[in-house]
Amino acid sequence: MESRIKKDITLKLLNTLNESQTRWFVAREAIHLGHGGIKKMCELSGLSKPTVIKGIKELKSKEKLCEDGRIRRPGGGRKRLDEENPEILTILKGIMGETTAGDPMSLLKWTSKSTYQIRDHINELGYSISEDTVGRRLKEMDYSLQTNVKTWEGIPHKDRDSQFRYINNLAKEYVDEGNPVISVDAKKKELIGNSKNSGRKWRPKDSPKEVNVYDFPSLSDGKAVPYGIYDIQKNKGLVSVGVSHDTAEFAVESIRKWWFHFGSKQYPQADKMLICADCGGSNGYRNRLWKFNLQKLSDEIPLFVTVCHYPPGTSKWNKIEHRMFSFISMNWRGEPLIDLETVINLIGSTQTKKGLKIQALLDTESYKTGIKISDKQMKELNLTSHETNPNWNYTIKPKDSKNE
């Protein structure tokens, strides 16, 4: 017990000393211990035997030890390469000037060449330099290693702000009237099988879940196509898990399931519905099949179905992304989606402290791709475009209400 306390005190003391002071202190203690002292102090301090022996020689010599906390005497140590060969820095600046990518006025620069490539290039010119030295010189020149940062969304659409304001105002109006406002989107397709799923989860130590090395579709047992509907007012959602394709027909069928499972019960007095969707994909504003099937849904419910699309490049603003899909991804991280039952259970068990609840349903229907809707069929739709951004905002009414 006493020796352990002494060891802890010694280590704390060593942490406060510089290199030379540490060497001298350990050497003094080794001398004090006598026979076997060097070995014991090496084990205690972590210093090497030659370092301790060097410290003992320094203590026993008549030369004055370095003062002012200096680790080495002035002028000691190997000369910097750029001091011996000043042209190396000129060459390095030339290389970086050719490969710098970014704002030339910025104080922080970055390079597309690695330190190994730069080292090889300089060595080919007859100089000797290591990749570590290249890295140190680059840092001194205000360079740093950096990754790409996703910040550029492209040139904003001129109607972007007006569309966001329009969606916000219309959603408030629907909520005040007691009508449903839903956010819809398709989640990323997932391979079914013993494939790696991003993220980590707690497991017994040294017993990671073993999965396939390759995530080839040919090694999977199919795919899961999740399409989600998020009820903004109730903080509840439904995910329809398909097994074929993410088509407009599948998207509208998922909304239909949500209405008959939840919507009609939660909003028994509703006479209209607001759908907030992305601009592209199976629920895109240019997708004719999407509007054609929404007309069928409107006739069947029957409700006035209003659709508002988010502007291009703003899909992450869709509430379903950060209020529902993100929590599903967190819930199943690190868990291989070995079968459809696992997918359904993991989605259905997703909850949050704010009361999010999700139900998952399996849709085994095979949805065909490439279905075309003719101009004649489009003219038969009871569709009215809004005055504000008419391409992105429209209302589909039941066909028997054309005169309303």
mmCIF file of C-alpha atoms in Angstrom:
data_model
loop_
_atom_site.group_PDB
_atom_site.id
_atom_site.type_symbol
_atom_site.label_atom_id
_atom_site.label_comp_id
_atom_site.label_asym_id
_atom_site.label_seq_id
_atom_site.Cartn_x
_atom_site.Cartn_y
_atom_site.Cartn_z
ATOM 1 C CA MET A 1 0.000 0.000 0.000
ATOM 2 C CA GLU A 2 2.797 2.385 0.996
ATOM 3 C CA SER A 3 4.807 1.611 -2.145
ATOM 4 C CA ARG A 4 1.754 2.257 -4.353
ATOM 5 C CA ILE A 5 1.194 5.664 -2.715
ATOM 6 C CA LYS A 6 4.848 6.494 -3.249
ATOM 7 C CA LYS A 7 4.564 5.473 -6.893
ATOM 8 C CA ASP A 8 1.519 7.707 -7.442
ATOM 9 C CA ILE A 9 3.266 10.672 -5.834
ATOM 10 C CA THR A 10 6.367 10.120 -7.949
ATOM 11 C CA LEU A 11 4.355 9.980 -11.190
ATOM 12 C CA LYS A 12 2.461 13.181 -10.314
ATOM 13 C CA LEU A 13 5.782 14.909 -9.630
ATOM 14 C CA LEU A 14 7.264 13.723 -12.933
ATOM 15 C CA ASN A 15 4.320 15.228 -14.816
ATOM 16 C CA THR A 16 5.320 18.694 -13.586
ATOM 17 C CA LEU A 17 8.951 18.456 -14.774
ATOM 18 C CA ASN A 18 10.466 19.085 -18.184
ATOM 19 C CA GLU A 19 12.633 16.566 -20.010
ATOM 20 C CA SER A 20 15.979 17.314 -18.369
ATOM 21 C CA GLN A 21 14.498 17.759 -14.881
ATOM 22 C CA THR A 22 12.745 14.412 -15.176
ATOM 23 C CA ARG A 23 15.994 12.731 -16.202
ATOM 24 C CA TRP A 24 17.910 14.237 -13.292
ATOM 25 C CA PHE A 25 15.223 13.450 -10.710
ATOM 26 C CA VAL A 26 14.970 9.799 -11.794
ATOM 27 C CA ALA A 27 18.784 9.535 -11.856
ATOM 28 C CA ARG A 28 19.067 10.949 -8.323
ATOM 29 C CA GLU A 29 16.497 8.464 -7.009
ATOM 30 C CA ALA A 30 18.314 5.612 -8.749
ATOM 31 C CA ILE A 31 21.589 6.633 -7.081
ATOM 32 C CA HIS A 32 19.810 6.836 -3.721
ATOM 33 C CA LEU A 33 18.353 3.319 -4.093
ATOM 34 C CA GLY A 34 21.746 1.817 -4.851
ATOM 35 C CA HIS A 35 21.970 -1.657 -6.389
ATOM 36 C CA GLY A 36 19.006 -2.284 -8.718
ATOM 37 C CA GLY A 37 17.952 1.340 -8.469
ATOM 38 C CA ILE A 38 18.248 2.013 -12.199
ATOM 39 C CA LYS A 39 15.968 -0.887 -13.113
ATOM 40 C CA LYS A 40 13.410 0.037 -10.487
ATOM 41 C CA MET A 41 13.265 3.702 -11.498
ATOM 42 C CA CYS A 42 12.995 2.765 -15.178
ATOM 43 C CA GLU A 43 9.937 0.657 -14.350
ATOM 44 C CA LEU A 44 8.466 3.398 -12.175
ATOM 45 C CA SER A 45 9.074 6.377 -14.485
ATOM 46 C CA GLY A 46 8.862 4.754 -17.913
ATOM 47 C CA LEU A 47 12.254 6.181 -18.921
ATOM 48 C CA SER A 48 14.720 4.008 -20.776
ATOM 49 C CA LYS A 49 17.873 2.685 -19.119
ATOM 50 C CA PRO A 50 20.246 4.752 -21.325
ATOM 51 C CA THR A 51 18.313 7.929 -20.391
ATOM 52 C CA VAL A 52 18.661 7.224 -16.650
ATOM 53 C CA ILE A 53 22.364 6.382 -17.052
ATOM 54 C CA LYS A 54 22.821 9.641 -18.969
ATOM 55 C CA GLY A 55 21.161 11.518 -16.100
ATOM 56 C CA ILE A 56 23.465 9.887 -13.557
ATOM 57 C CA LYS A 57 26.531 10.887 -15.614
ATOM 58 C CA GLU A 58 25.260 14.457 -15.831
ATOM 59 C CA LEU A 59 24.712 14.630 -12.060
ATOM 60 C CA LYS A 60 28.168 13.240 -11.340
ATOM 61 C CA SER A 61 29.979 15.388 -13.892
ATOM 62 C CA LYS A 62 31.552 18.709 -12.938
ATOM 63 C CA GLU A 63 29.853 20.532 -15.823
ATOM 64 C CA LYS A 64 27.125 23.002 -14.972
ATOM 65 C CA LEU A 65 23.668 21.749 -15.763
ATOM 66 C CA CYS A 66 21.410 23.723 -18.206
ATOM 67 C CA GLU A 67 19.519 26.501 -16.457
ATOM 68 C CA ASP A 68 16.247 28.426 -17.050
ATOM 69 C CA GLY A 69 14.332 25.208 -17.717
ATOM 70 C CA ARG A 70 16.159 24.684 -20.998
ATOM 71 C CA ILE A 71 15.999 21.094 -22.239
ATOM 72 C CA ARG A 72 19.119 21.331 -24.407
ATOM 73 C CA ARG A 73 22.012 23.733 -24.517
ATOM 74 C CA PRO A 74 21.693 26.624 -26.990
ATOM 75 C CA GLY A 75 22.458 25.400 -30.459
ATOM 76 C CA GLY A 76 22.043 21.774 -29.496
ATOM 77 C CA GLY A 77 20.232 19.250 -31.632
ATOM 78 C CA ARG A 78 20.106 18.672 -35.365
ATOM 79 C CA LYS A 79 19.733 21.663 -37.680
ATOM 80 C CA ARG A 80 16.423 22.123 -39.469
ATOM 81 C CA LEU A 81 16.481 20.934 -43.065
ATOM 82 C CA ASP A 82 15.255 24.287 -44.344
ATOM 83 C CA GLU A 83 18.159 25.995 -42.526
ATOM 84 C CA GLU A 84 20.663 23.754 -44.258
ATOM 85 C CA ASN A 85 18.766 23.918 -47.569
ATOM 86 C CA PRO A 86 16.621 27.096 -47.687
ATOM 87 C CA GLU A 87 15.516 26.217 -51.217
ATOM 88 C CA ILE A 88 13.381 23.354 -49.803
ATOM 89 C CA LEU A 89 10.828 25.849 -48.465
ATOM 90 C CA THR A 90 10.760 27.592 -51.840
ATOM 91 C CA ILE A 91 10.101 24.266 -53.557
ATOM 92 C CA LEU A 92 7.403 23.379 -51.009
ATOM 93 C CA LYS A 93 5.651 26.725 -51.506
ATOM 94 C CA GLY A 94 5.779 26.164 -55.251
ATOM 95 C CA ILE A 95 4.186 22.740 -54.942
ATOM 96 C CA MET A 96 1.444 24.067 -52.691
ATOM 97 C CA GLY A 97 0.830 27.028 -54.952
ATOM 98 C CA GLU A 98 0.096 24.636 -57.815
ATOM 99 C CA THR A 99 -2.260 22.413 -55.823
ATOM 100 C CA THR A 100 -4.042 24.770 -53.432
ATOM 101 C CA ALA A 101 -7.808 24.491 -53.811
ATOM 102 C CA GLY A 102 -9.887 27.292 -52.342
ATOM 103 C CA ASP A 103 -10.047 31.015 -51.759
ATOM 104 C CA PRO A 104 -6.519 32.436 -52.275
ATOM 105 C CA MET A 105 -7.340 35.253 -49.837
ATOM 106 C CA SER A 106 -8.161 32.823 -47.025
ATOM 107 C CA LEU A 107 -5.704 32.525 -44.126
ATOM 108 C CA LEU A 108 -6.344 28.781 -44.033
ATOM 109 C CA LYS A 109 -5.332 26.709 -47.046
ATOM 110 C CA TRP A 110 -5.522 23.045 -47.898
ATOM 111 C CA THR A 111 -3.906 20.788 -50.440
ATOM 112 C CA SER A 112 -4.907 17.943 -52.736
ATOM 113 C CA LYS A 113 -1.491 16.252 -52.407
ATOM 114 C CA SER A 114 -0.516 14.029 -49.488
ATOM 115 C CA THR A 115 2.656 14.506 -47.455
ATOM 116 C CA TYR A 116 3.960 11.272 -48.980
ATOM 117 C CA GLN A 117 3.500 12.580 -52.521
ATOM 118 C CA ILE A 118 5.139 15.888 -51.644
ATOM 119 C CA ARG A 119 8.029 14.038 -49.952
ATOM 120 C CA ASP A 120 8.602 11.903 -53.036
ATOM 121 C CA HIS A 121 8.497 14.930 -55.322
ATOM 122 C CA ILE A 122 11.083 16.848 -53.249
ATOM 123 C CA ASN A 123 13.304 13.774 -52.895
ATOM 124 C CA GLU A 124 13.261 13.355 -56.681
ATOM 125 C CA LEU A 125 14.810 16.840 -56.889
ATOM 126 C CA GLY A 126 17.807 15.619 -54.911
ATOM 127 C CA TYR A 127 16.841 16.576 -51.369
ATOM 128 C CA SER A 128 16.167 14.297 -48.403
ATOM 129 C CA ILE A 129 13.019 15.005 -46.406
ATOM 130 C CA SER A 130 10.477 12.863 -44.536
ATOM 131 C CA GLU A 131 6.699 13.036 -44.727
ATOM 132 C CA ASP A 132 6.592 14.075 -41.043
ATOM 133 C CA THR A 133 8.822 17.059 -41.738
ATOM 134 C CA VAL A 134 6.633 18.004 -44.707
ATOM 135 C CA GLY A 135 3.599 17.916 -42.416
ATOM 136 C CA ARG A 136 5.265 20.133 -39.807
ATOM 137 C CA ARG A 137 6.329 22.699 -42.407
ATOM 138 C CA LEU A 138 2.832 22.777 -43.907
ATOM 139 C CA LYS A 139 1.321 23.502 -40.479
ATOM 140 C CA GLU A 140 3.814 26.328 -40.037
ATOM 141 C CA MET A 141 2.600 27.680 -43.394
ATOM 142 C CA ASP A 142 -1.042 27.628 -42.130
ATOM 143 C CA TYR A 143 -2.102 24.525 -44.045
ATOM 144 C CA SER A 144 -4.195 21.768 -42.458
ATOM 145 C CA LEU A 145 -5.812 18.468 -43.401
ATOM 146 C CA GLN A 146 -9.514 18.988 -44.042
ATOM 147 C CA THR A 147 -12.457 16.989 -45.299
ATOM 148 C CA ASN A 148 -15.275 18.181 -47.551
ATOM 149 C CA VAL A 149 -18.074 20.019 -45.765
ATOM 150 C CA LYS A 150 -21.597 19.767 -47.145
ATOM 151 C CA THR A 151 -22.734 23.398 -47.070
ATOM 152 C CA TRP A 152 -23.343 24.327 -50.708
ATOM 153 C CA GLU A 153 -26.918 23.626 -51.799
ATOM 154 C CA GLY A 154 -26.554 25.297 -55.165
ATOM 155 C CA ILE A 155 -28.123 28.567 -56.238
ATOM 156 C CA PRO A 156 -31.338 29.049 -54.220
ATOM 157 C CA HIS A 157 -34.539 29.048 -56.244
ATOM 158 C CA LYS A 158 -35.986 32.566 -56.550
ATOM 159 C CA ASP A 159 -39.284 31.356 -55.029
ATOM 160 C CA ARG A 160 -37.709 29.412 -52.185
ATOM 161 C CA ASP A 161 -38.544 31.831 -49.363
ATOM 162 C CA SER A 162 -42.049 32.548 -50.577
ATOM 163 C CA GLN A 163 -42.756 28.801 -50.766
ATOM 164 C CA PHE A 164 -41.581 28.206 -47.205
ATOM 165 C CA ARG A 165 -43.780 31.028 -45.950
ATOM 166 C CA TYR A 166 -46.726 29.709 -47.946
ATOM 167 C CA ILE A 167 -46.355 26.169 -46.556
ATOM 168 C CA ASN A 168 -46.056 27.519 -43.013
ATOM 169 C CA ASN A 169 -49.144 29.723 -43.273
ATOM 170 C CA LEU A 170 -51.232 27.031 -44.958
ATOM 171 C CA ALA A 171 -50.216 24.428 -42.351
ATOM 172 C CA LYS A 172 -51.285 26.772 -39.535
ATOM 173 C CA GLU A 173 -54.629 27.287 -41.247
ATOM 174 C CA TYR A 174 -55.242 23.532 -41.550
ATOM 175 C CA VAL A 175 -54.247 22.922 -37.931
ATOM 176 C CA ASP A 176 -56.580 25.676 -36.685
ATOM 177 C CA GLU A 177 -59.427 24.119 -38.654
ATOM 178 C CA GLY A 178 -58.746 20.640 -37.248
ATOM 179 C CA ASN A 179 -57.651 19.150 -40.561
ATOM 180 C CA PRO A 180 -54.642 16.820 -40.907
ATOM 181 C CA VAL A 181 -51.208 18.060 -42.000
ATOM 182 C CA ILE A 182 -48.837 15.245 -42.942
ATOM 183 C CA SER A 183 -45.220 15.187 -44.056
ATOM 184 C CA VAL A 184 -44.334 12.369 -46.453
ATOM 185 C CA ASP A 185 -41.179 10.955 -47.986
ATOM 186 C CA ALA A 186 -39.400 7.741 -48.913
ATOM 187 C CA LYS A 187 -36.532 6.633 -46.677
ATOM 188 C CA LYS A 188 -33.359 5.121 -48.105
ATOM 189 C CA LYS A 189 -33.783 1.579 -49.420
ATOM 190 C CA GLU A 190 -32.208 -1.041 -47.186
ATOM 191 C CA LEU A 191 -30.748 -4.433 -48.127
ATOM 192 C CA ILE A 192 -32.245 -7.362 -46.238
ATOM 193 C CA GLY A 193 -29.681 -9.841 -44.918
ATOM 194 C CA ASN A 194 -26.622 -10.136 -42.742
ATOM 195 C CA SER A 195 -25.083 -6.889 -44.000
ATOM 196 C CA LYS A 196 -23.350 -4.173 -42.022
ATOM 197 C CA ASN A 197 -25.616 -1.438 -40.667
ATOM 198 C CA SER A 198 -23.869 1.839 -39.861
ATOM 199 C CA GLY A 199 -23.520 2.879 -36.240
ATOM 200 C CA ARG A 200 -22.581 1.156 -32.977
ATOM 201 C CA LYS A 201 -24.482 -0.525 -30.182
ATOM 202 C CA TRP A 202 -23.505 -1.966 -26.806
ATOM 203 C CA ARG A 203 -22.427 -5.612 -26.869
ATOM 204 C CA PRO A 204 -20.277 -7.808 -24.610
ATOM 205 C CA LYS A 205 -16.615 -6.884 -24.930
ATOM 206 C CA ASP A 206 -14.699 -8.399 -27.888
ATOM 207 C CA SER A 207 -17.842 -9.928 -29.406
ATOM 208 C CA PRO A 208 -18.865 -7.739 -32.354
ATOM 209 C CA LYS A 209 -21.701 -8.872 -34.576
ATOM 210 C CA GLU A 210 -20.182 -10.673 -37.562
ATOM 211 C CA VAL A 211 -21.672 -9.658 -40.911
ATOM 212 C CA ASN A 212 -20.929 -10.117 -44.612
ATOM 213 C CA VAL A 213 -17.755 -8.494 -45.898
ATOM 214 C CA TYR A 214 -19.536 -7.248 -49.035
ATOM 215 C CA ASP A 215 -22.885 -5.481 -49.318
ATOM 216 C CA PHE A 216 -23.701 -6.749 -52.793
ATOM 217 C CA PRO A 217 -27.427 -6.926 -53.662
ATOM 218 C CA SER A 218 -26.810 -10.457 -54.936
ATOM 219 C CA LEU A 219 -25.875 -11.515 -51.382
ATOM 220 C CA SER A 220 -29.038 -10.028 -49.864
ATOM 221 C CA ASP A 221 -32.484 -11.530 -49.400
ATOM 222 C CA GLY A 222 -34.211 -8.628 -51.104
ATOM 223 C CA LYS A 223 -34.710 -5.038 -50.099
ATOM 224 C CA ALA A 224 -36.931 -2.962 -47.862
ATOM 225 C CA VAL A 225 -38.471 0.208 -49.307
ATOM 226 C CA PRO A 226 -39.753 2.342 -46.392
ATOM 227 C CA TYR A 227 -42.229 5.119 -47.182
ATOM 228 C CA GLY A 228 -43.214 7.285 -44.238
ATOM 229 C CA ILE A 229 -46.144 9.474 -43.272
ATOM 230 C CA TYR A 230 -45.657 11.789 -40.298
ATOM 231 C CA ASP A 231 -48.607 13.484 -38.586
ATOM 232 C CA ILE A 232 -47.231 16.876 -37.528
ATOM 233 C CA GLN A 233 -49.996 17.596 -34.986
ATOM 234 C CA LYS A 234 -50.127 14.200 -33.263
ATOM 235 C CA ASN A 235 -46.376 13.435 -33.470
ATOM 236 C CA LYS A 236 -47.210 9.994 -34.804
ATOM 237 C CA GLY A 237 -46.186 8.241 -37.941
ATOM 238 C CA LEU A 238 -46.694 5.257 -40.156
ATOM 239 C CA VAL A 239 -44.061 3.573 -42.289
ATOM 240 C CA SER A 240 -45.176 1.329 -45.100
ATOM 241 C CA VAL A 241 -42.342 -1.110 -45.859
ATOM 242 C CA GLY A 242 -42.492 -2.189 -49.483
ATOM 243 C CA VAL A 243 -40.515 -4.952 -51.142
ATOM 244 C CA SER A 244 -40.480 -3.890 -54.806
ATOM 245 C CA HIS A 245 -40.117 -0.304 -56.052
ATOM 246 C CA ASP A 246 -40.581 3.215 -54.713
ATOM 247 C CA THR A 247 -43.211 4.340 -57.207
ATOM 248 C CA ALA A 248 -45.909 7.010 -57.036
ATOM 249 C CA GLU A 249 -48.518 4.273 -56.785
ATOM 250 C CA PHE A 250 -46.732 2.856 -53.717
ATOM 251 C CA ALA A 251 -46.433 6.327 -52.178
ATOM 252 C CA VAL A 252 -50.137 7.098 -52.501
ATOM 253 C CA GLU A 253 -51.073 3.630 -51.260
ATOM 254 C CA SER A 254 -48.969 4.315 -48.151
ATOM 255 C CA ILE A 255 -50.917 7.552 -47.554
ATOM 256 C CA ARG A 256 -54.148 5.638 -48.067
ATOM 257 C CA LYS A 257 -53.129 3.133 -45.390
ATOM 258 C CA TRP A 258 -52.295 5.949 -43.014
ATOM 259 C CA TRP A 259 -55.733 7.503 -43.515
ATOM 260 C CA PHE A 260 -57.711 4.340 -42.907
ATOM 261 C CA HIS A 261 -55.525 3.178 -39.974
ATOM 262 C CA PHE A 262 -55.109 6.533 -38.214
ATOM 263 C CA GLY A 263 -56.232 9.639 -40.063
ATOM 264 C CA SER A 264 -59.935 8.877 -40.290
ATOM 265 C CA LYS A 265 -60.016 8.119 -36.534
ATOM 266 C CA GLN A 266 -57.894 11.102 -35.467
ATOM 267 C CA TYR A 267 -59.730 13.580 -37.721
ATOM 268 C CA PRO A 268 -63.320 12.349 -38.075
ATOM 269 C CA GLN A 269 -64.613 15.832 -38.994
ATOM 270 C CA ALA A 270 -61.920 16.562 -41.587
ATOM 271 C CA ASP A 271 -62.958 17.717 -45.043
ATOM 272 C CA LYS A 272 -59.458 18.289 -46.447
ATOM 273 C CA MET A 273 -55.871 17.168 -45.999
ATOM 274 C CA LEU A 274 -52.518 18.922 -46.494
ATOM 275 C CA ILE A 275 -49.564 16.877 -47.748
ATOM 276 C CA CYS A 276 -46.042 18.355 -47.504
ATOM 277 C CA ALA A 277 -43.665 16.531 -49.864
ATOM 278 C CA ASP A 278 -40.306 16.865 -51.565
ATOM 279 C CA CYS A 279 -39.971 18.163 -55.096
ATOM 280 C CA GLY A 280 -38.748 14.945 -56.666
ATOM 281 C CA GLY A 281 -38.927 11.170 -56.458
ATOM 282 C CA SER A 282 -42.119 9.146 -56.244
ATOM 283 C CA ASN A 283 -43.980 12.167 -54.860
ATOM 284 C CA GLY A 284 -42.411 14.798 -57.130
ATOM 285 C CA TYR A 285 -44.411 17.728 -58.455
ATOM 286 C CA ARG A 286 -43.758 16.657 -62.069
ATOM 287 C CA ASN A 287 -44.796 13.051 -61.443
ATOM 288 C CA ARG A 288 -48.061 12.478 -63.311
ATOM 289 C CA LEU A 289 -48.666 9.088 -61.718
ATOM 290 C CA TRP A 290 -48.472 10.744 -58.283
ATOM 291 C CA LYS A 291 -51.273 13.173 -59.138
ATOM 292 C CA PHE A 292 -53.287 10.501 -60.928
ATOM 293 C CA ASN A 293 -53.292 8.236 -57.865
ATOM 294 C CA LEU A 294 -53.985 11.143 -55.517
ATOM 295 C CA GLN A 295 -57.142 11.740 -57.548
ATOM 296 C CA LYS A 296 -58.190 8.130 -56.880
ATOM 297 C CA LEU A 297 -57.489 8.637 -53.176
ATOM 298 C CA SER A 298 -59.445 11.893 -53.084
ATOM 299 C CA ASP A 299 -62.432 10.168 -54.728
ATOM 300 C CA GLU A 300 -62.281 7.257 -52.296
ATOM 301 C CA ILE A 301 -61.884 9.106 -48.965
ATOM 302 C CA PRO A 302 -63.446 11.608 -50.040
ATOM 303 C CA LEU A 303 -61.394 14.672 -49.094
ATOM 304 C CA PHE A 304 -59.905 17.713 -50.758
ATOM 305 C CA VAL A 305 -56.204 16.801 -51.005
ATOM 306 C CA THR A 306 -53.823 19.768 -51.078
ATOM 307 C CA VAL A 307 -50.149 19.169 -51.850
ATOM 308 C CA CYS A 308 -47.305 21.601 -51.138
ATOM 309 C CA HIS A 309 -43.840 20.686 -52.407
ATOM 310 C CA TYR A 310 -40.647 21.929 -50.803
ATOM 311 C CA PRO A 311 -38.378 23.831 -53.213
ATOM 312 C CA PRO A 312 -35.539 21.951 -54.961
ATOM 313 C CA GLY A 313 -32.529 21.293 -52.734
ATOM 314 C CA THR A 314 -34.458 21.665 -49.465
ATOM 315 C CA SER A 315 -35.601 18.106 -48.805
ATOM 316 C CA LYS A 316 -33.930 18.087 -45.365
ATOM 317 C CA TRP A 317 -36.382 20.786 -44.266
ATOM 318 C CA ASN A 318 -39.195 18.285 -44.661
ATOM 319 C CA LYS A 319 -40.299 17.600 -41.076
ATOM 320 C CA ILE A 320 -40.419 13.828 -41.515
ATOM 321 C CA GLU A 321 -36.649 13.823 -42.044
ATOM 322 C CA HIS A 322 -35.629 15.209 -38.651
ATOM 323 C CA ARG A 323 -38.699 14.312 -36.607
ATOM 324 C CA MET A 324 -39.123 10.670 -37.624
ATOM 325 C CA PHE A 325 -36.592 9.174 -40.042
ATOM 326 C CA SER A 326 -33.599 10.341 -37.990
ATOM 327 C CA PHE A 327 -34.882 8.510 -34.904
ATOM 328 C CA ILE A 328 -35.511 5.321 -36.875
ATOM 329 C CA SER A 329 -31.886 5.391 -38.061
ATOM 330 C CA MET A 330 -30.706 5.921 -34.480
ATOM 331 C CA ASN A 331 -32.858 3.048 -33.209
ATOM 332 C CA TRP A 332 -31.510 0.449 -35.627
ATOM 333 C CA ARG A 333 -27.885 1.603 -35.839
ATOM 334 C CA GLY A 334 -25.409 -1.236 -35.612
ATOM 335 C CA GLU A 335 -28.173 -3.825 -36.017
ATOM 336 C CA PRO A 336 -28.118 -5.936 -39.207
ATOM 337 C CA LEU A 337 -31.507 -5.940 -40.929
ATOM 338 C CA ILE A 338 -31.537 -9.693 -41.349
ATOM 339 C CA ASP A 339 -35.194 -9.976 -42.398
ATOM 340 C CA LEU A 340 -38.345 -7.927 -42.951
ATOM 341 C CA GLU A 341 -39.656 -8.809 -39.491
ATOM 342 C CA THR A 342 -36.584 -7.171 -37.966
ATOM 343 C CA VAL A 343 -37.166 -4.043 -40.045
ATOM 344 C CA ILE A 344 -40.823 -3.847 -38.999
ATOM 345 C CA ASN A 345 -40.022 -4.401 -35.310
ATOM 346 C CA LEU A 346 -37.177 -1.875 -35.205
ATOM 347 C CA ILE A 347 -39.261 0.806 -36.885
ATOM 348 C CA GLY A 348 -42.279 0.064 -34.702
ATOM 349 C CA SER A 349 -40.251 0.233 -31.488
ATOM 350 C CA THR A 350 -38.872 3.698 -32.259
ATOM 351 C CA GLN A 351 -39.964 6.255 -29.666
ATOM 352 C CA THR A 352 -38.749 9.557 -28.260
ATOM 353 C CA LYS A 353 -39.087 11.452 -24.984
ATOM 354 C CA LYS A 354 -41.407 13.885 -26.745
ATOM 355 C CA GLY A 355 -43.887 11.104 -27.436
ATOM 356 C CA LEU A 356 -43.142 10.042 -31.010
ATOM 357 C CA LYS A 357 -44.867 6.769 -31.873
ATOM 358 C CA ILE A 358 -44.532 4.898 -35.147
ATOM 359 C CA GLN A 359 -46.320 1.923 -36.610
ATOM 360 C CA ALA A 360 -44.809 -0.098 -39.437
ATOM 361 C CA LEU A 361 -46.811 -2.116 -41.950
ATOM 362 C CA LEU A 362 -45.513 -4.555 -44.540
ATOM 363 C CA ASP A 363 -46.616 -4.046 -48.131
ATOM 364 C CA THR A 364 -45.848 -7.145 -50.222
ATOM 365 C CA GLU A 365 -47.486 -5.776 -53.370
ATOM 366 C CA SER A 366 -45.340 -5.672 -56.497
ATOM 367 C CA TYR A 367 -45.468 -2.157 -57.952
ATOM 368 C CA LYS A 368 -44.690 -1.750 -61.643
ATOM 369 C CA THR A 369 -42.357 0.921 -62.956
ATOM 370 C CA GLY A 370 -42.682 2.895 -66.162
ATOM 371 C CA ILE A 371 -46.446 3.473 -66.006
ATOM 372 C CA LYS A 372 -47.359 6.407 -68.254
ATOM 373 C CA ILE A 373 -50.247 8.822 -67.738
ATOM 374 C CA SER A 374 -51.537 10.413 -70.938
ATOM 375 C CA ASP A 375 -52.452 14.057 -71.495
ATOM 376 C CA LYS A 376 -56.106 13.002 -71.734
ATOM 377 C CA GLN A 377 -55.963 11.356 -68.301
ATOM 378 C CA MET A 378 -54.319 14.449 -66.823
ATOM 379 C CA LYS A 379 -57.078 16.694 -68.184
ATOM 380 C CA GLU A 380 -59.644 14.517 -66.449
ATOM 381 C CA LEU A 381 -58.142 15.226 -63.036
ATOM 382 C CA ASN A 382 -60.065 17.617 -60.812
ATOM 383 C CA LEU A 383 -56.881 19.536 -60.047
ATOM 384 C CA THR A 384 -56.619 23.233 -59.275
ATOM 385 C CA SER A 385 -53.254 24.967 -59.072
ATOM 386 C CA HIS A 386 -52.786 27.672 -56.446
ATOM 387 C CA GLU A 387 -51.928 31.249 -57.360
ATOM 388 C CA THR A 388 -48.734 31.087 -55.278
ATOM 389 C CA ASN A 389 -46.080 28.927 -57.002
ATOM 390 C CA PRO A 390 -48.695 26.950 -58.978
ATOM 391 C CA ASN A 391 -46.234 24.208 -59.973
ATOM 392 C CA TRP A 392 -45.573 23.364 -56.314
ATOM 393 C CA ASN A 393 -49.011 23.961 -54.797
ATOM 394 C CA TYR A 394 -52.237 22.387 -55.982
ATOM 395 C CA THR A 395 -55.463 20.891 -54.670
ATOM 396 C CA ILE A 396 -57.124 17.737 -55.957
ATOM 397 C CA LYS A 397 -60.862 17.446 -55.260
ATOM 398 C CA PRO A 398 -63.155 14.444 -55.602
ATOM 399 C CA LYS A 399 -64.500 14.284 -59.150
ATOM 400 C CA ASP A 400 -68.103 14.528 -57.965
ATOM 401 C CA SER A 401 -67.307 18.011 -56.589
ATOM 402 C CA LYS A 402 -66.221 19.595 -59.883
ATOM 403 C CA ASN A 403 -68.877 22.269 -59.664
ATOM 404 C CA GLU A 404 -67.902 23.369 -56.148
#
